[in-house]
mmCIF file of C-alpha atoms and ligand atoms in Angstrom:
data_model
loop_
_atom_site.group_PDB
_atom_site.id
_atom_site.type_symbol
_atom_site.label_atom_id
_atom_site.label_comp_id
_atom_site.label_asym_id
_atom_site.label_seq_id
_atom_site.Cartn_x
_atom_site.Cartn_y
_atom_site.Cartn_z
ATOM 1 C CA MET A 1 55.924 -1.143 -11.057
ATOM 2 C CA ARG A 2 55.689 2.491 -9.955
ATOM 3 C CA ASN A 3 53.276 3.562 -7.221
ATOM 4 C CA MET A 4 50.101 4.862 -8.758
ATOM 5 C CA THR A 5 48.386 7.837 -7.164
ATOM 6 C CA PHE A 6 44.765 8.718 -6.630
ATOM 7 C CA CYS A 7 42.558 11.472 -5.361
ATOM 8 C CA ASP A 8 39.293 10.688 -3.498
ATOM 9 C CA ILE A 9 36.529 13.289 -3.593
ATOM 10 C CA PHE A 10 33.491 12.885 -1.284
ATOM 11 C CA SER A 11 35.859 10.497 0.478
ATOM 12 C CA GLY A 12 33.849 9.983 3.653
ATOM 13 C CA ALA A 13 35.961 7.983 6.104
ATOM 14 C CA GLY A 14 37.754 6.349 3.181
ATOM 15 C CA LEU A 15 36.153 2.943 2.674
ATOM 16 C CA PHE A 16 36.381 3.333 -1.122
ATOM 17 C CA SER A 17 39.971 4.578 -0.774
ATOM 18 C CA ALA A 18 40.867 1.558 1.370
ATOM 19 C CA GLY A 19 40.400 -0.746 -1.628
ATOM 20 C CA PHE A 20 42.851 1.349 -3.675
ATOM 21 C CA VAL A 21 45.387 1.568 -0.851
ATOM 22 C CA ASP A 22 45.224 -2.222 -0.536
ATOM 23 C CA HIS A 23 46.288 -2.453 -4.195
ATOM 24 C CA GLY A 24 49.288 -0.180 -3.662
ATOM 25 C CA PHE A 25 47.765 3.107 -4.849
ATOM 26 C CA GLU A 26 48.932 6.162 -2.878
ATOM 27 C CA PRO A 27 46.265 8.742 -2.006
ATOM 28 C CA VAL A 28 47.445 12.300 -2.677
ATOM 29 C CA LEU A 29 44.264 14.022 -1.507
ATOM 30 C CA ALA A 30 40.970 13.043 0.103
ATOM 31 C CA ILE A 31 38.291 15.658 0.570
ATOM 32 C CA ASP A 32 34.995 15.619 2.411
ATOM 33 C CA ILE A 33 32.820 18.222 4.069
ATOM 34 C CA SER A 34 32.536 16.162 7.259
ATOM 35 C CA LYS A 35 35.338 16.804 9.725
ATOM 36 C CA GLU A 36 34.694 13.540 11.563
ATOM 37 C CA ALA A 37 34.959 11.553 8.340
ATOM 38 C CA ILE A 38 38.250 13.264 7.460
ATOM 39 C CA ALA A 39 39.620 12.651 10.966
ATOM 40 C CA SER A 40 38.843 8.946 10.466
ATOM 41 C CA TYR A 41 40.433 8.974 6.996
ATOM 42 C CA ASN A 42 43.629 10.520 8.308
ATOM 43 C CA ARG A 43 43.818 8.073 11.170
ATOM 44 C CA ASN A 44 43.163 4.863 9.249
ATOM 45 C CA LEU A 45 44.708 5.517 5.827
ATOM 46 C CA ARG A 46 47.100 8.400 5.097
ATOM 47 C CA ASP A 47 47.191 11.917 6.473
ATOM 48 C CA VAL A 48 46.070 13.537 3.196
ATOM 49 C CA GLY A 49 42.447 14.304 4.063
ATOM 50 C CA VAL A 50 41.102 17.850 4.082
ATOM 51 C CA THR A 51 37.767 19.047 5.386
ATOM 52 C CA ALA A 52 36.283 21.260 2.685
ATOM 53 C CA SER A 53 33.593 21.370 0.056
ATOM 54 C CA VAL A 54 34.521 19.730 -3.208
ATOM 55 C CA SER A 55 32.821 22.624 -5.031
ATOM 56 C CA GLY A 56 34.956 25.530 -3.875
ATOM 57 C CA PHE A 57 38.270 23.694 -3.860
ATOM 58 C CA ASP A 58 40.924 24.629 -6.417
ATOM 59 C CA ASP A 59 44.183 23.220 -5.108
ATOM 60 C CA ILE A 60 43.754 19.981 -7.068
ATOM 61 C CA PRO A 61 46.837 17.748 -7.298
ATOM 62 C CA GLN A 62 47.863 15.553 -10.247
ATOM 63 C CA ALA A 63 46.835 11.895 -9.885
ATOM 64 C CA ASP A 64 46.602 8.745 -12.016
ATOM 65 C CA VAL A 65 43.094 7.983 -10.801
ATOM 66 C CA LEU A 66 40.210 10.044 -9.460
ATOM 67 C CA ILE A 67 37.585 8.283 -7.366
ATOM 68 C CA ALA A 68 34.335 9.876 -6.248
ATOM 69 C CA GLY A 69 31.332 8.835 -4.188
ATOM 70 C CA PRO A 70 29.009 11.850 -4.457
ATOM 71 C CA PRO A 71 25.957 11.958 -2.151
ATOM 72 C CA CYS A 72 23.303 9.499 -3.264
ATOM 73 C CA GLN A 73 20.267 10.509 -1.171
ATOM 74 C CA GLY A 74 18.582 12.266 -4.105
ATOM 75 C CA PHE A 75 18.879 9.144 -6.278
ATOM 76 C CA SER A 76 18.450 6.358 -3.732
ATOM 77 C CA THR A 77 15.240 4.355 -3.527
ATOM 78 C CA LEU A 78 15.766 4.499 0.263
ATOM 79 C CA GLY A 79 15.820 8.293 0.084
ATOM 80 C CA ARG A 80 13.174 10.509 -1.447
ATOM 81 C CA GLN A 81 14.505 10.185 -5.016
ATOM 82 C CA ASP A 82 14.135 13.915 -5.376
ATOM 83 C CA PRO A 83 15.449 15.109 -8.762
ATOM 84 C CA LEU A 84 15.584 18.630 -7.301
ATOM 85 C CA ASP A 85 17.762 17.661 -4.332
ATOM 86 C CA VAL A 86 20.625 20.197 -4.573
ATOM 87 C CA ARG A 87 23.106 17.489 -3.582
ATOM 88 C CA ASN A 88 22.447 15.731 -6.908
ATOM 89 C CA ASP A 89 24.439 18.356 -8.796
ATOM 90 C CA LEU A 90 27.545 17.688 -6.709
ATOM 91 C CA ALA A 91 28.288 14.774 -9.064
ATOM 92 C CA LEU A 92 28.870 17.387 -11.763
ATOM 93 C CA GLU A 93 31.991 18.535 -9.898
ATOM 94 C CA VAL A 94 33.709 15.354 -11.081
ATOM 95 C CA PRO A 95 34.656 16.602 -14.617
ATOM 96 C CA ARG A 96 36.355 19.716 -13.194
ATOM 97 C CA TRP A 97 38.408 17.503 -10.858
ATOM 98 C CA ALA A 98 39.163 15.025 -13.639
ATOM 99 C CA LYS A 99 40.510 17.792 -15.849
ATOM 100 C CA ALA A 100 42.592 19.484 -13.154
ATOM 101 C CA SER A 101 44.053 16.222 -11.811
ATOM 102 C CA ASN A 102 44.757 14.879 -15.296
ATOM 103 C CA ALA A 103 43.498 11.458 -14.170
ATOM 104 C CA GLU A 104 43.674 8.625 -16.703
ATOM 105 C CA VAL A 105 40.816 6.807 -15.041
ATOM 106 C CA VAL A 106 37.868 8.237 -13.104
ATOM 107 C CA VAL A 107 35.573 6.003 -11.047
ATOM 108 C CA VAL A 108 32.265 7.369 -9.759
ATOM 109 C CA GLU A 109 30.289 5.212 -7.331
ATOM 110 C CA ASN A 110 26.609 5.696 -6.620
ATOM 111 C CA VAL A 111 23.278 3.889 -6.312
ATOM 112 C CA PRO A 112 21.946 2.237 -9.505
ATOM 113 C CA PRO A 113 19.174 4.859 -10.173
ATOM 114 C CA PHE A 114 21.960 7.437 -10.604
ATOM 115 C CA LEU A 115 22.559 5.926 -14.057
ATOM 116 C CA SER A 116 19.094 7.029 -15.223
ATOM 117 C CA SER A 117 19.361 10.559 -13.845
ATOM 118 C CA GLN A 118 19.856 13.699 -15.887
ATOM 119 C CA GLN A 119 22.948 14.385 -13.751
ATOM 120 C CA TRP A 120 24.506 11.133 -14.994
ATOM 121 C CA ARG A 121 23.811 12.048 -18.622
ATOM 122 C CA ARG A 122 25.370 15.478 -18.121
ATOM 123 C CA LEU A 123 28.337 13.960 -16.324
ATOM 124 C CA ALA A 124 28.927 11.472 -19.154
ATOM 125 C CA VAL A 125 28.700 14.169 -21.838
ATOM 126 C CA MET A 126 31.131 16.422 -19.947
ATOM 127 C CA LEU A 127 33.660 13.616 -19.455
ATOM 128 C CA GLU A 128 33.347 12.456 -23.075
ATOM 129 C CA GLY A 129 34.073 16.042 -24.083
ATOM 130 C CA GLN A 130 37.400 15.692 -22.237
ATOM 131 C CA GLY A 131 38.333 12.598 -24.250
ATOM 132 C CA TYR A 132 37.213 9.918 -21.795
ATOM 133 C CA GLU A 133 35.455 6.728 -22.862
ATOM 134 C CA ILE A 134 32.512 6.057 -20.525
ATOM 135 C CA PHE A 135 31.225 2.680 -19.375
ATOM 136 C CA THR A 136 29.313 1.434 -16.365
ATOM 137 C CA TRP A 137 29.317 -1.579 -14.087
ATOM 138 C CA LEU A 138 26.474 -2.680 -11.805
ATOM 139 C CA LEU A 139 28.065 -4.699 -9.028
ATOM 140 C CA ASP A 140 26.666 -6.296 -5.894
ATOM 141 C CA ALA A 141 28.935 -6.255 -2.831
ATOM 142 C CA VAL A 142 27.770 -9.771 -1.913
ATOM 143 C CA ASP A 143 29.570 -11.119 -5.011
ATOM 144 C CA TYR A 144 32.908 -9.725 -3.832
ATOM 145 C CA GLY A 145 33.308 -11.102 -0.314
ATOM 146 C CA THR A 146 30.976 -8.788 1.620
ATOM 147 C CA PRO A 147 28.232 -10.282 3.843
ATOM 148 C CA GLN A 148 25.740 -7.793 2.452
ATOM 149 C CA LEU A 149 23.395 -7.366 -0.516
ATOM 150 C CA ARG A 150 24.341 -3.928 -1.777
ATOM 151 C CA ARG A 151 24.082 -3.120 -5.481
ATOM 152 C CA ARG A 152 26.108 -0.171 -6.627
ATOM 153 C CA ALA A 153 26.686 1.547 -9.966
ATOM 154 C CA PHE A 154 30.238 2.342 -11.001
ATOM 155 C CA THR A 155 30.755 4.811 -13.812
ATOM 156 C CA ILE A 156 34.197 4.474 -15.344
ATOM 157 C CA ALA A 157 35.676 7.264 -17.450
ATOM 158 C CA SER A 158 38.825 5.995 -19.084
ATOM 159 C CA LYS A 159 41.581 7.391 -21.275
ATOM 160 C CA ILE A 160 43.194 3.922 -21.497
ATOM 161 C CA GLY A 161 40.327 2.158 -23.258
ATOM 162 C CA ARG A 162 37.557 -0.080 -22.033
ATOM 163 C CA PHE A 163 38.348 -2.736 -19.412
ATOM 164 C CA ASN A 164 36.438 -5.506 -17.698
ATOM 165 C CA ALA A 165 34.579 -5.421 -14.406
ATOM 166 C CA PRO A 166 36.102 -7.576 -11.652
ATOM 167 C CA ALA A 167 35.088 -11.239 -11.731
ATOM 168 C CA PRO A 168 32.679 -12.203 -8.930
ATOM 169 C CA HIS A 169 33.881 -14.532 -6.169
ATOM 170 C CA HIS A 170 32.610 -18.090 -6.146
ATOM 171 C CA GLU A 171 31.571 -18.181 -2.520
ATOM 172 C CA ARG A 172 29.340 -15.828 -0.599
ATOM 173 C CA ILE A 173 29.856 -15.025 3.045
ATOM 174 C CA THR A 174 27.080 -14.537 5.573
ATOM 175 C CA ALA A 175 26.435 -12.070 8.378
ATOM 176 C CA GLY A 176 27.125 -14.885 10.856
ATOM 177 C CA ASP A 177 30.617 -15.378 9.396
ATOM 178 C CA VAL A 178 31.707 -11.906 10.489
ATOM 179 C CA LEU A 179 29.546 -11.510 13.613
ATOM 180 C CA ALA A 180 30.859 -14.741 15.141
ATOM 181 C CA ARG A 181 34.450 -13.456 15.282
ATOM 182 C CA GLU A 182 35.341 -12.393 18.806
ATOM 183 C CA ILE A 183 35.493 -8.674 19.548
ATOM 184 C CA PRO A 184 38.213 -7.766 22.073
ATOM 185 C CA VAL A 185 37.015 -6.403 25.425
ATOM 186 C CA GLY A 186 37.425 -2.627 25.451
ATOM 187 C CA ASP A 187 36.845 -2.101 21.720
ATOM 188 C CA GLU A 188 35.301 1.375 21.826
ATOM 189 C CA LEU A 189 33.296 0.711 18.694
ATOM 190 C CA HIS A 190 31.524 -2.284 20.178
ATOM 191 C CA ARG A 191 28.671 -0.114 21.404
ATOM 192 C CA TRP A 192 24.990 0.309 20.712
ATOM 193 C CA PRO A 193 22.177 2.502 22.027
ATOM 194 C CA GLN A 194 20.733 0.878 25.143
ATOM 195 C CA PRO A 195 17.106 0.056 24.286
ATOM 196 C CA VAL A 196 14.615 1.440 26.812
ATOM 197 C CA GLY A 197 10.840 1.527 27.305
ATOM 198 C CA ILE A 198 8.653 0.136 24.534
ATOM 199 C CA ALA A 199 11.675 -0.477 22.275
ATOM 200 C CA ALA A 200 13.220 -2.763 24.916
ATOM 201 C CA GLN A 201 9.907 -4.582 25.388
ATOM 202 C CA ARG A 202 9.562 -5.148 21.653
ATOM 203 C CA ILE A 203 13.123 -6.346 21.107
ATOM 204 C CA GLN A 204 12.859 -8.947 23.875
ATOM 205 C CA LEU A 205 9.891 -10.544 22.132
ATOM 206 C CA ILE A 206 11.392 -10.841 18.660
ATOM 207 C CA PRO A 207 12.559 -14.418 18.009
ATOM 208 C CA PRO A 208 15.679 -15.352 15.979
ATOM 209 C CA ARG A 209 15.167 -14.313 12.311
ATOM 210 C CA GLY A 210 11.902 -12.616 13.386
ATOM 211 C CA ASP A 211 10.706 -9.071 12.741
ATOM 212 C CA LYS A 212 7.762 -6.735 13.226
ATOM 213 C CA ARG A 213 5.326 -9.402 12.012
ATOM 214 C CA ASP A 214 6.162 -11.483 15.087
ATOM 215 C CA LEU A 215 5.469 -8.487 17.296
ATOM 216 C CA MET A 216 2.090 -7.950 15.648
ATOM 217 C CA ARG A 217 1.247 -11.576 16.383
ATOM 218 C CA LEU A 218 2.744 -11.834 19.883
ATOM 219 C CA ALA A 219 2.060 -8.396 21.337
ATOM 220 C CA PRO A 220 -0.321 -6.259 19.272
ATOM 221 C CA GLU A 221 -0.562 -3.883 22.235
ATOM 222 C CA LEU A 222 3.086 -2.909 21.575
ATOM 223 C CA CYS A 223 2.402 -2.122 17.899
ATOM 224 C CA PRO A 224 1.235 1.286 16.675
ATOM 225 C CA PRO A 225 -1.992 1.365 14.575
ATOM 226 C CA SER A 226 0.032 2.547 11.571
ATOM 227 C CA TRP A 227 1.630 -0.920 11.302
ATOM 228 C CA THR A 228 -1.789 -2.460 10.692
ATOM 229 C CA ARG A 229 -2.921 0.343 8.390
ATOM 230 C CA VAL A 230 0.012 0.052 6.011
ATOM 231 C CA GLY A 231 -0.048 -3.744 6.209
ATOM 232 C CA CYS A 232 3.220 -5.598 6.384
ATOM 233 C CA GLN A 233 4.999 -3.896 3.494
ATOM 234 C CA ALA A 234 8.075 -2.836 5.472
ATOM 235 C CA THR A 235 8.516 -6.306 6.928
ATOM 236 C CA ASP A 236 12.240 -5.977 7.511
ATOM 237 C CA VAL A 237 11.868 -3.409 10.296
ATOM 238 C CA TRP A 238 12.426 -4.518 13.883
ATOM 239 C CA GLY A 239 14.063 -7.531 12.279
ATOM 240 C CA ARG A 240 16.797 -9.737 13.633
ATOM 241 C CA VAL A 241 19.789 -10.375 11.383
ATOM 242 C CA ASP A 242 19.695 -13.879 9.910
ATOM 243 C CA PRO A 243 23.213 -15.225 10.564
ATOM 244 C CA ASP A 244 22.949 -17.661 7.643
ATOM 245 C CA GLN A 245 22.344 -14.922 5.055
ATOM 246 C CA PRO A 246 24.039 -11.751 3.929
ATOM 247 C CA LEU A 247 22.453 -8.614 5.408
ATOM 248 C CA ASN A 248 20.333 -6.316 3.292
ATOM 249 C CA THR A 249 21.982 -2.976 2.523
ATOM 250 C CA ILE A 250 23.236 -1.445 5.737
ATOM 251 C CA ARG A 251 22.220 2.206 6.122
ATOM 252 C CA CYS A 252 23.501 5.076 8.241
ATOM 253 C CA THR A 253 20.566 4.406 10.568
ATOM 254 C CA PHE A 254 21.566 0.820 11.330
ATOM 255 C CA GLN A 255 21.452 1.453 15.074
ATOM 256 C CA ASN A 256 17.737 2.232 14.863
ATOM 257 C CA PRO A 257 15.660 -0.979 14.820
ATOM 258 C CA SER A 258 12.731 0.796 13.173
ATOM 259 C CA LYS A 259 14.869 1.328 10.048
ATOM 260 C CA GLY A 260 15.603 -2.240 9.031
ATOM 261 C CA ARG A 261 16.787 -5.731 9.936
ATOM 262 C CA TYR A 262 19.522 -4.560 12.244
ATOM 263 C CA LEU A 263 18.864 -6.371 15.527
ATOM 264 C CA HIS A 264 21.552 -8.748 16.721
ATOM 265 C CA PRO A 265 20.722 -12.396 15.803
ATOM 266 C CA VAL A 266 20.158 -13.387 19.458
ATOM 267 C CA GLU A 267 21.060 -10.539 21.816
ATOM 268 C CA ASN A 268 18.484 -7.876 22.688
ATOM 269 C CA ARG A 269 20.135 -4.940 20.968
ATOM 270 C CA THR A 270 20.981 -3.522 17.560
ATOM 271 C CA LEU A 271 24.290 -4.260 15.883
ATOM 272 C CA SER A 272 27.215 -2.444 17.451
ATOM 273 C CA LEU A 273 29.229 0.077 15.443
ATOM 274 C CA ARG A 274 32.035 -2.488 15.144
ATOM 275 C CA GLU A 275 29.622 -5.128 13.865
ATOM 276 C CA GLY A 276 28.221 -2.651 11.336
ATOM 277 C CA ALA A 277 31.770 -1.874 10.216
ATOM 278 C CA ARG A 278 32.423 -5.594 9.770
ATOM 279 C CA ILE A 279 29.315 -5.904 7.600
ATOM 280 C CA GLN A 280 30.973 -3.240 5.402
ATOM 281 C CA GLY A 281 34.225 -5.228 5.363
ATOM 282 C CA VAL A 282 36.129 -2.626 7.394
ATOM 283 C CA PRO A 283 39.196 -4.110 9.123
ATOM 284 C CA ASP A 284 38.926 -4.354 12.915
ATOM 285 C CA HIS A 285 41.925 -2.106 13.532
ATOM 286 C CA TRP A 286 40.018 0.898 12.097
ATOM 287 C CA MET A 287 38.702 3.493 14.517
ATOM 288 C CA PHE A 288 36.222 6.211 13.608
ATOM 289 C CA ALA A 289 36.094 9.779 14.892
ATOM 290 C CA GLY A 290 32.967 11.348 16.329
ATOM 291 C CA ARG A 291 29.865 10.529 18.302
ATOM 292 C CA PRO A 292 27.904 7.339 17.551
ATOM 293 C CA TYR A 293 25.584 8.720 14.847
ATOM 294 C CA PRO A 294 28.344 10.419 12.811
ATOM 295 C CA VAL A 295 30.305 7.165 13.096
ATOM 296 C CA ALA A 296 27.327 5.109 11.891
ATOM 297 C CA ARG A 297 27.037 7.559 8.981
ATOM 298 C CA GLN A 298 30.663 7.075 8.001
ATOM 299 C CA ILE A 299 30.114 3.325 8.064
ATOM 300 C CA GLY A 300 26.730 3.216 6.312
ATOM 301 C CA ASN A 301 27.763 5.712 3.615
ATOM 302 C CA GLY A 302 30.824 3.799 2.521
ATOM 303 C CA VAL A 303 31.645 1.484 -0.340
ATOM 304 C CA PRO A 304 32.102 -1.974 1.225
ATOM 305 C CA VAL A 305 35.861 -2.404 1.413
ATOM 306 C CA PRO A 306 35.982 -5.805 -0.367
ATOM 307 C CA LEU A 307 33.957 -4.351 -3.259
ATOM 308 C CA ALA A 308 36.238 -1.286 -3.348
ATOM 309 C CA ARG A 309 39.222 -3.650 -3.446
ATOM 310 C CA ALA A 310 37.763 -5.582 -6.381
ATOM 311 C CA VAL A 311 37.139 -2.371 -8.350
ATOM 312 C CA ALA A 312 40.615 -1.030 -7.508
ATOM 313 C CA GLY A 313 42.184 -4.313 -8.666
ATOM 314 C CA ALA A 314 40.470 -4.010 -12.046
ATOM 315 C CA VAL A 315 41.681 -0.403 -12.419
ATOM 316 C CA ARG A 316 45.213 -1.315 -11.415
ATOM 317 C CA ASP A 317 45.367 -4.244 -13.874
ATOM 318 C CA ALA A 318 44.093 -2.029 -16.686
ATOM 319 C CA ILE A 319 46.647 0.728 -16.025
ATOM 320 C CA SER A 320 49.487 -1.794 -15.641
ATOM 321 C CA LYS A 321 48.603 -3.482 -18.953
ATOM 322 C CA THR A 322 48.586 -0.122 -20.726
ATOM 323 C CA GLU A 323 51.996 0.771 -19.291
ATOM 324 C CA ILE A 324 53.481 -2.583 -20.341
ATOM 325 C CA LYS A 325 52.120 -2.080 -23.876
ATOM 326 C CA VAL A 326 53.549 1.450 -24.070
ATOM 327 C CA ALA A 327 56.941 0.246 -22.778
ATOM 328 C CA ALA A 328 57.091 -2.704 -25.256
HETATM 329 C C1 SAM B 401 28.326 8.421 -0.163
HETATM 330 S S1 SAM B 401 29.332 9.297 0.957
HETATM 331 C C2 SAM B 401 30.962 8.832 0.381
HETATM 332 C C3 SAM B 401 31.483 7.574 1.018
HETATM 333 C C4 SAM B 401 32.911 7.247 0.665
HETATM 334 N N1 SAM B 401 33.109 7.121 -0.750
HETATM 335 C C5 SAM B 401 33.354 5.948 1.334
HETATM 336 O O1 SAM B 401 33.450 4.924 0.662
HETATM 337 O O2 SAM B 401 33.602 5.962 2.551
HETATM 338 C C6 SAM B 401 29.160 10.941 0.396
HETATM 339 C C7 SAM B 401 30.043 11.923 1.145
HETATM 340 O O3 SAM B 401 29.918 13.212 0.541
HETATM 341 C C8 SAM B 401 30.174 14.161 1.550
HETATM 342 N N2 SAM B 401 29.749 15.478 1.038
HETATM 343 C C9 SAM B 401 28.503 15.956 0.871
HETATM 344 N N3 SAM B 401 28.548 17.180 0.321
HETATM 345 C C10 SAM B 401 29.855 17.483 0.119
HETATM 346 C C11 SAM B 401 30.556 18.587 -0.451
HETATM 347 N N4 SAM B 401 29.913 19.657 -0.913
HETATM 348 N N5 SAM B 401 31.900 18.546 -0.502
HETATM 349 C C12 SAM B 401 32.582 17.485 -0.007
HETATM 350 N N6 SAM B 401 31.975 16.404 0.531
HETATM 351 C C13 SAM B 401 30.631 16.399 0.576
HETATM 352 C C14 SAM B 401 29.430 13.624 2.761
HETATM 353 O O4 SAM B 401 29.947 14.167 3.961
HETATM 354 C C15 SAM B 401 29.686 12.113 2.605
HETATM 355 O O5 SAM B 401 30.778 11.713 3.391
#
């Protein structure tokens, strides 16, 4: 079987790419506007990453597959869901890249609300106009060997016919399964912001599996009035990870306890960058370029690697079957 090639636009540090590389696909180009993300890509995968905007770029190589993870902030329920967010239109770069690269299969990953956006409808019409058949998969990373609940929409544009989504795994893994593995002394990514002041006082009081509700009960003097005013709607904040469950979706802000259930199950700190990477299924030999927040962004932005691998496997099987049929 020949090596299949792919191009990754909005590649980030390459978590989506990693799934394709694991299935024997060769990346010919990865492009992202973040220089740290591209430095990580080039270090961990192949040295084909370029730092540039997808929009102005014309030197597009030929590839069997085009994968794309355009920014999702304008569509995400965790963001402002702003239909006027200028980043939303970046998804419409995909048809130009599909045409120039001559890809047989295009895979666009985003948050589920993307599928109801006007950008998605325009994207689908443009790709259909180029002869692609369009179908979508809604997949949850927890069903594919990731210790995380993370639903993502995959839009497939295919010139080789419709093919099936990957079959879910039978067993789920938990946060505890990956956090319990030893981290070697000296791993530069095993770091977290040292909590100080009121944050340190709060964290010390939060029991295993607890969250801000425990703080309101145990130490109301450490809780701002806004917590009482808005009730307990955002209950997951200042929460400790439950080691017996998968994590909720990990975000770029996972080293900020006020943003979710990101405190270590028993230690008085947030998850380290390495632990966050493990929750995304990133292999431990990966290193990321940049200061802690840009690194957390590369991790939190990515497609969980086991989910990426499952999607890549389905694409590879579909292309292989088509080639066998053509050869027969
Ligand atoms: C959702 S993340 C992609 C994550 C990636 N697919 C992964 O799995 O690691 C979106 C990426 O788009 C990049 N980006 C935003 N605007 C861009 C532009 N105009 N051109 C290229 N990349 C852009 C961001 O830097 C970010 O890395």
